[in-house]
Amino acid sequence: METTKPTEEWNQSYQPLQENKKIIAGVCALLIGSLGVHKFILGYSKEGIIQIILSVISCGVLGIIPFIEGIIYLTKSDEEFYQTYQVNKKPWF
């Protein structure tokens, strides 16, 4: 006869299934941010195109903006990043 260990459902943390793009967006922003790849990853097509145009017009000088965004992405908690950039759709900083 098999015995099963009772589970305490009240003591389990519930994590809803969510796709968090924090790491990939942050690394892309740091490495190739002037191409706007991190914006496209997060679903911000218009902002990605703006990032490319700004990079071309400024000859890459404005590449500091995505670098800063990458640092911000990677320093936020997973839940804070998810709520800010994927649920509330905040496109800049």
N, CA and C atoms as an extended XYZ file, in Angstrom:
279
Properties=species:S:1:pos:R:3:atomname:S:1:resname:S:1:resid:I:1 pbc="F F F"
N         0.836       -1.164        0.000 N   MET     1
C         0.000        0.000        0.000 CA  MET     1
C         0.895        1.247        0.000 C   MET     1
N         0.600        2.137       -0.909 N   GLU     2
C         1.391        3.362       -1.020 CA  GLU     2
C         0.826        4.432       -0.103 C   GLU     2
N         1.729        5.146        0.487 N   THR     3
C         1.293        6.283        1.291 CA  THR     3
C         1.778        7.550        0.616 C   THR     3
N         0.957        8.536        0.622 N   THR     4
C         1.352        9.815        0.038 CA  THR     4
C         1.493       10.835        1.137 C   THR     4
N         2.437       11.685        0.939 N   LYS     5
C         2.667       12.733        1.917 CA  LYS     5
C         1.649       13.848        1.675 C   LYS     5
N         0.938       14.244        2.704 N   PRO     6
C        -0.049       15.310        2.502 CA  PRO     6
C         0.652       16.635        2.170 C   PRO     6
N         0.054       17.380        1.294 N   THR     7
C         0.631       18.675        0.928 CA  THR     7
C        -0.140       19.780        1.612 C   THR     7
N         0.573       20.788        1.936 N   GLU     8
C        -0.039       21.949        2.559 CA  GLU     8
C        -0.193       23.022        1.493 C   GLU     8
N        -1.357       23.057        0.892 N   GLU     9
C        -1.582       23.999       -0.200 CA  GLU     9
C        -1.532       25.440        0.268 C   GLU     9
N        -1.921       25.730        1.472 N   TRP    10
C        -1.930       27.099        1.972 CA  TRP    10
C        -0.519       27.653        2.115 C   TRP    10
N         0.467       26.771        2.202 N   ASN    11
C         1.847       27.186        2.450 CA  ASN    11
C         2.664       27.300        1.163 C   ASN    11
N         2.055       27.071        0.036 N   GLN    12
C         2.761       27.109       -1.237 CA  GLN    12
C         2.621       28.489       -1.868 C   GLN    12
N         3.723       28.983       -2.404 N   SER    13
C         3.637       30.269       -3.098 CA  SER    13
C         3.072       30.034       -4.490 C   SER    13
N         2.258       30.929       -4.920 N   TYR    14
C         1.629       30.821       -6.232 CA  TYR    14
C         2.307       31.778       -7.188 C   TYR    14
N         2.865       31.264       -8.230 N   GLN    15
C         3.477       32.073       -9.273 CA  GLN    15
C         2.684       31.868      -10.555 C   GLN    15
N         1.975       32.879      -11.007 N   PRO    16
C         1.242       32.716      -12.261 CA  PRO    16
C         2.221       32.553      -13.420 C   PRO    16
N         1.791       31.823      -14.413 N   LEU    17
C         2.648       31.645      -15.580 CA  LEU    17
C         2.725       32.956      -16.341 C   LEU    17
N         3.920       33.475      -16.429 N   GLN    18
C         4.113       34.738      -17.118 CA  GLN    18
C         5.437       34.682      -17.847 C   GLN    18
N         5.481       35.324      -18.961 N   GLU    19
C         6.708       35.359      -19.734 CA  GLU    19
C         7.445       36.638      -19.366 C   GLU    19
N         8.604       36.482      -18.753 N   ASN    20
C         9.376       37.636      -18.338 CA  ASN    20
C        10.577       37.771      -19.267 C   ASN    20
N        10.664       38.877      -19.944 N   LYS    21
C        11.697       39.102      -20.943 CA  LYS    21
C        12.809       39.992      -20.406 C   LYS    21
N        12.955       40.046      -19.102 N   LYS    22
C        13.884       40.959      -18.451 CA  LYS    22
C        15.329       40.726      -18.877 C   LYS    22
N        15.818       39.527      -18.781 N   ILE    23
C        17.230       39.238      -19.046 CA  ILE    23
C        17.567       39.485      -20.511 C   ILE    23
N        16.781       38.950      -21.420 N   ILE    24
C        17.080       39.099      -22.842 CA  ILE    24
C        16.986       40.562      -23.274 C   ILE    24
N        15.983       41.289      -22.785 N   ALA    25
C        15.849       42.705      -23.141 CA  ALA    25
C        16.986       43.516      -22.539 C   ALA    25
N        17.361       43.224      -21.305 N   GLY    26
C        18.443       43.953      -20.647 CA  GLY    26
C        19.787       43.747      -21.317 C   GLY    26
N        20.099       42.510      -21.655 N   VAL    27
C        21.378       42.215      -22.309 CA  VAL    27
C        21.418       42.821      -23.710 C   VAL    27
N        20.326       42.713      -24.448 N   CYS    28
C        20.280       43.313      -25.789 CA  CYS    28
C        20.411       44.835      -25.713 C   CYS    28
N        19.797       45.453      -24.703 N   ALA    29
C        19.905       46.906      -24.547 CA  ALA    29
C        21.351       47.306      -24.256 C   ALA    29
N        22.048       46.512      -23.461 N   LEU    30
C        23.438       46.831      -23.137 CA  LEU    30
C        24.369       46.637      -24.333 C   LEU    30
N        24.170       45.554      -25.076 N   LEU    31
C        25.114       45.206      -26.142 CA  LEU    31
C        24.794       45.848      -27.492 C   LEU    31
N        23.537       45.806      -27.902 N   ILE    32
C        23.164       46.322      -29.223 CA  ILE    32
C        21.949       47.234      -29.129 C   ILE    32
N        21.907       48.024      -28.092 N   GLY    33
C        20.753       48.872      -27.815 CA  GLY    33
C        20.476       49.914      -28.870 C   GLY    33
N        21.515       50.407      -29.531 N   SER    34
C        21.288       51.455      -30.528 CA  SER    34
C        20.500       50.938      -31.730 C   SER    34
N        20.408       49.623      -31.868 N   LEU    35
C        19.592       49.038      -32.936 CA  LEU    35
C        18.133       48.888      -32.518 C   LEU    35
N        17.841       49.163      -31.260 N   GLY    36
C        16.462       49.101      -30.775 CA  GLY    36
C        15.918       47.705      -30.585 C   GLY    36
N        16.782       46.704      -30.577 N   VAL    37
C        16.332       45.311      -30.477 CA  VAL    37
C        15.545       45.077      -29.192 C   VAL    37
N        15.982       45.662      -28.095 N   HIS    38
C        15.293       45.453      -26.820 CA  HIS    38
C        13.866       45.981      -26.859 C   HIS    38
N        13.622       47.044      -27.624 N   LYS    39
C        12.265       47.583      -27.752 CA  LYS    39
C        11.372       46.609      -28.528 C   LYS    39
N        11.921       46.025      -29.589 N   PHE    40
C        11.149       45.057      -30.371 CA  PHE    40
C        10.856       43.804      -29.546 C   PHE    40
N        11.801       43.377      -28.713 N   ILE    41
C        11.595       42.205      -27.863 CA  ILE    41
C        10.424       42.433      -26.912 C   ILE    41
N        10.321       43.656      -26.382 N   LEU    42
C         9.243       43.972      -25.445 CA  LEU    42
C         7.933       44.321      -26.144 C   LEU    42
N         7.944       44.373      -27.471 N   GLY    43
C         6.730       44.633      -28.221 CA  GLY    43
C         6.486       46.092      -28.524 C   GLY    43
N         7.495       46.930      -28.396 N   TYR    44
C         7.386       48.356      -28.664 CA  TYR    44
C         7.972       48.666      -30.035 C   TYR    44
N         7.248       48.371      -31.085 N   SER    45
C         7.763       48.558      -32.449 CA  SER    45
C         8.015       50.016      -32.777 C   SER    45
N         7.072       50.881      -32.438 N   LYS    46
C         7.227       52.306      -32.739 CA  LYS    46
C         8.464       52.869      -32.034 C   LYS    46
N         8.653       52.525      -30.766 N   GLU    47
C         9.806       53.008      -30.014 CA  GLU    47
C        11.114       52.420      -30.540 C   GLU    47
N        11.061       51.177      -31.032 N   GLY    48
C        12.247       50.563      -31.631 CA  GLY    48
C        12.688       51.302      -32.877 C   GLY    48
N        11.726       51.682      -33.711 N   ILE    49
C        12.041       52.443      -34.923 CA  ILE    49
C        12.587       53.821      -34.553 C   ILE    49
N        11.999       54.457      -33.539 N   ILE    50
C        12.499       55.750      -33.076 CA  ILE    50
C        13.941       55.614      -32.588 C   ILE    50
N        14.241       54.534      -31.873 N   GLN    51
C        15.599       54.303      -31.369 CA  GLN    51
C        16.591       54.160      -32.515 C   GLN    51
N        16.204       53.453      -33.564 N   ILE    52
C        17.084       53.296      -34.726 CA  ILE    52
C        17.320       54.648      -35.390 C   ILE    52
N        16.268       55.422      -35.588 N   ILE    53
C        16.396       56.737      -36.232 CA  ILE    53
C        17.286       57.660      -35.400 C   ILE    53
N        17.067       57.694      -34.088 N   LEU    54
C        17.899       58.534      -33.226 CA  LEU    54
C        19.364       58.123      -33.279 C   LEU    54
N        19.598       56.837      -33.347 N   SER    55
C        20.972       56.346      -33.411 CA  SER    55
C        21.646       56.755      -34.715 C   SER    55
N        20.915       56.678      -35.812 N   VAL    56
C        21.482       57.061      -37.115 CA  VAL    56
C        21.727       58.564      -37.169 C   VAL    56
N        20.752       59.353      -36.720 N   ILE    57
C        20.877       60.811      -36.761 CA  ILE    57
C        22.029       61.296      -35.883 C   ILE    57
N        22.195       60.680      -34.713 N   SER    58
C        23.237       61.138      -33.784 CA  SER    58
C        24.563       60.408      -33.975 C   SER    58
N        24.675       59.587      -35.014 N   CYS    59
C        25.890       58.794      -35.270 CA  CYS    59
C        26.255       57.914      -34.074 C   CYS    59
N        25.258       57.419      -33.379 N   GLY    60
C        25.477       56.492      -32.275 CA  GLY    60
C        25.665       57.128      -30.921 C   GLY    60
N        25.754       58.454      -30.869 N   VAL    61
C        25.970       59.132      -29.592 CA  VAL    61
C        24.818       58.868      -28.619 C   VAL    61
N        23.601       58.812      -29.127 N   LEU    62
C        22.451       58.560      -28.264 CA  LEU    62
C        22.315       57.084      -27.890 C   LEU    62
N        23.339       56.294      -28.175 N   GLY    63
C        23.364       54.898      -27.756 CA  GLY    63
C        23.482       54.757      -26.248 C   GLY    63
N        23.739       55.858      -25.571 N   ILE    64
C        23.789       55.828      -24.111 CA  ILE    64
C        22.408       55.587      -23.512 C   ILE    64
N        21.354       56.016      -24.220 N   ILE    65
C        19.985       55.841      -23.714 CA  ILE    65
C        19.644       54.358      -23.551 C   ILE    65
N        19.834       53.516      -24.568 N   PRO    66
C        19.523       52.102      -24.352 CA  PRO    66
C        20.457       51.430      -23.351 C   PRO    66
N        21.682       51.929      -23.238 N   PHE    67
C        22.611       51.373      -22.243 CA  PHE    67
C        22.048       51.598      -20.838 C   PHE    67
N        21.574       52.814      -20.591 N   ILE    68
C        20.959       53.128      -19.296 CA  ILE    68
C        19.694       52.298      -19.093 C   ILE    68
N        18.893       52.153      -20.151 N   GLU    69
C        17.686       51.327      -20.043 CA  GLU    69
C        18.040       49.885      -19.696 C   GLU    69
N        19.092       49.361      -20.296 N   GLY    70
C        19.513       47.991      -19.993 CA  GLY    70
C        19.879       47.816      -18.536 C   GLY    70
N        20.575       48.798      -17.979 N   ILE    71
C        20.930       48.741      -16.563 CA  ILE    71
C        19.663       48.790      -15.702 C   ILE    71
N        18.733       49.659      -16.072 N   ILE    72
C        17.471       49.758      -15.325 CA  ILE    72
C        16.708       48.438      -15.401 C   ILE    72
N        16.631       47.849      -16.592 N   TYR    73
C        15.919       46.569      -16.751 CA  TYR    73
C        16.514       45.508      -15.826 C   TYR    73
N        17.829       45.401      -15.825 N   LEU    74
C        18.481       44.321      -15.084 CA  LEU    74
C        18.498       44.543      -13.574 C   LEU    74
N        18.328       45.776      -13.117 N   THR    75
C        18.340       46.025      -11.677 CA  THR    75
C        16.948       45.958      -11.048 C   THR    75
N        15.907       45.958      -11.859 N   LYS    76
C        14.548       45.821      -11.325 CA  LYS    76
C        14.304       44.370      -10.935 C   LYS    76
N        13.416       44.173       -9.965 N   SER    77
C        13.025       42.807       -9.623 CA  SER    77
C        12.213       42.233      -10.785 C   SER    77
N        12.118       40.919      -10.841 N   ASP    78
C        11.372       40.278      -11.918 CA  ASP    78
C         9.922       40.747      -11.956 C   ASP    78
N         9.295       40.799      -10.793 N   GLU    79
C         7.889       41.197      -10.729 CA  GLU    79
C         7.712       42.663      -11.114 C   GLU    79
N         8.616       43.523      -10.639 N   GLU    80
C         8.526       44.952      -10.959 CA  GLU    80
C         8.725       45.181      -12.461 C   GLU    80
N         9.691       44.474      -13.058 N   PHE    81
C         9.926       44.586      -14.498 CA  PHE    81
C         8.696       44.133      -15.272 C   PHE    81
N         8.150       42.987      -14.881 N   TYR    82
C         6.985       42.437      -15.572 CA  TYR    82
C         5.808       43.410      -15.514 C   TYR    82
N         5.535       43.942      -14.330 N   GLN    83
C         4.412       44.864      -14.174 CA  GLN    83
C         4.642       46.169      -14.931 C   GLN    83
N         5.862       46.693      -14.899 N   THR    84
C         6.148       47.992      -15.518 CA  THR    84
C         6.176       47.922      -17.033 C   THR    84
N         6.929       46.978      -17.585 N   TYR    85
C         7.189       46.988      -19.022 CA  TYR    85
C         6.335       46.026      -19.835 C   TYR    85
N         5.778       44.996      -19.206 N   GLN    86
C         4.988       44.040      -19.963 CA  GLN    86
C         3.492       44.160      -19.701 C   GLN    86
N         3.103       44.544      -18.511 N   VAL    87
C         1.685       44.710      -18.216 CA  VAL    87
C         1.249       46.141      -18.468 C   VAL    87
N         1.966       47.088      -17.862 N   ASN    88
C         1.597       48.513      -18.012 CA  ASN    88
C         2.135       49.159      -19.269 C   ASN    88
N         3.014       48.481      -19.982 N   LYS    89
C         3.553       48.933      -21.271 CA  LYS    89
C         4.193       50.334      -21.203 C   LYS    89
N         5.139       50.510      -20.276 N   LYS    90
C         5.875       51.771      -20.177 CA  LYS    90
C         7.037       51.700      -21.164 C   LYS    90
N         7.012       52.480      -22.268 N   PRO    91
C         8.004       52.296      -23.321 CA  PRO    91
C         9.386       52.885      -23.056 C   PRO    91
N         9.501       53.941      -22.287 N   TRP    92
C        10.806       54.578      -22.071 CA  TRP    92
C        11.113       54.633      -20.580 C   TRP    92
N        12.328       54.348      -20.246 N   PHE    93
C        12.836       54.386      -18.863 CA  PHE    93
C        11.793       53.871      -17.922 C   PHE    93
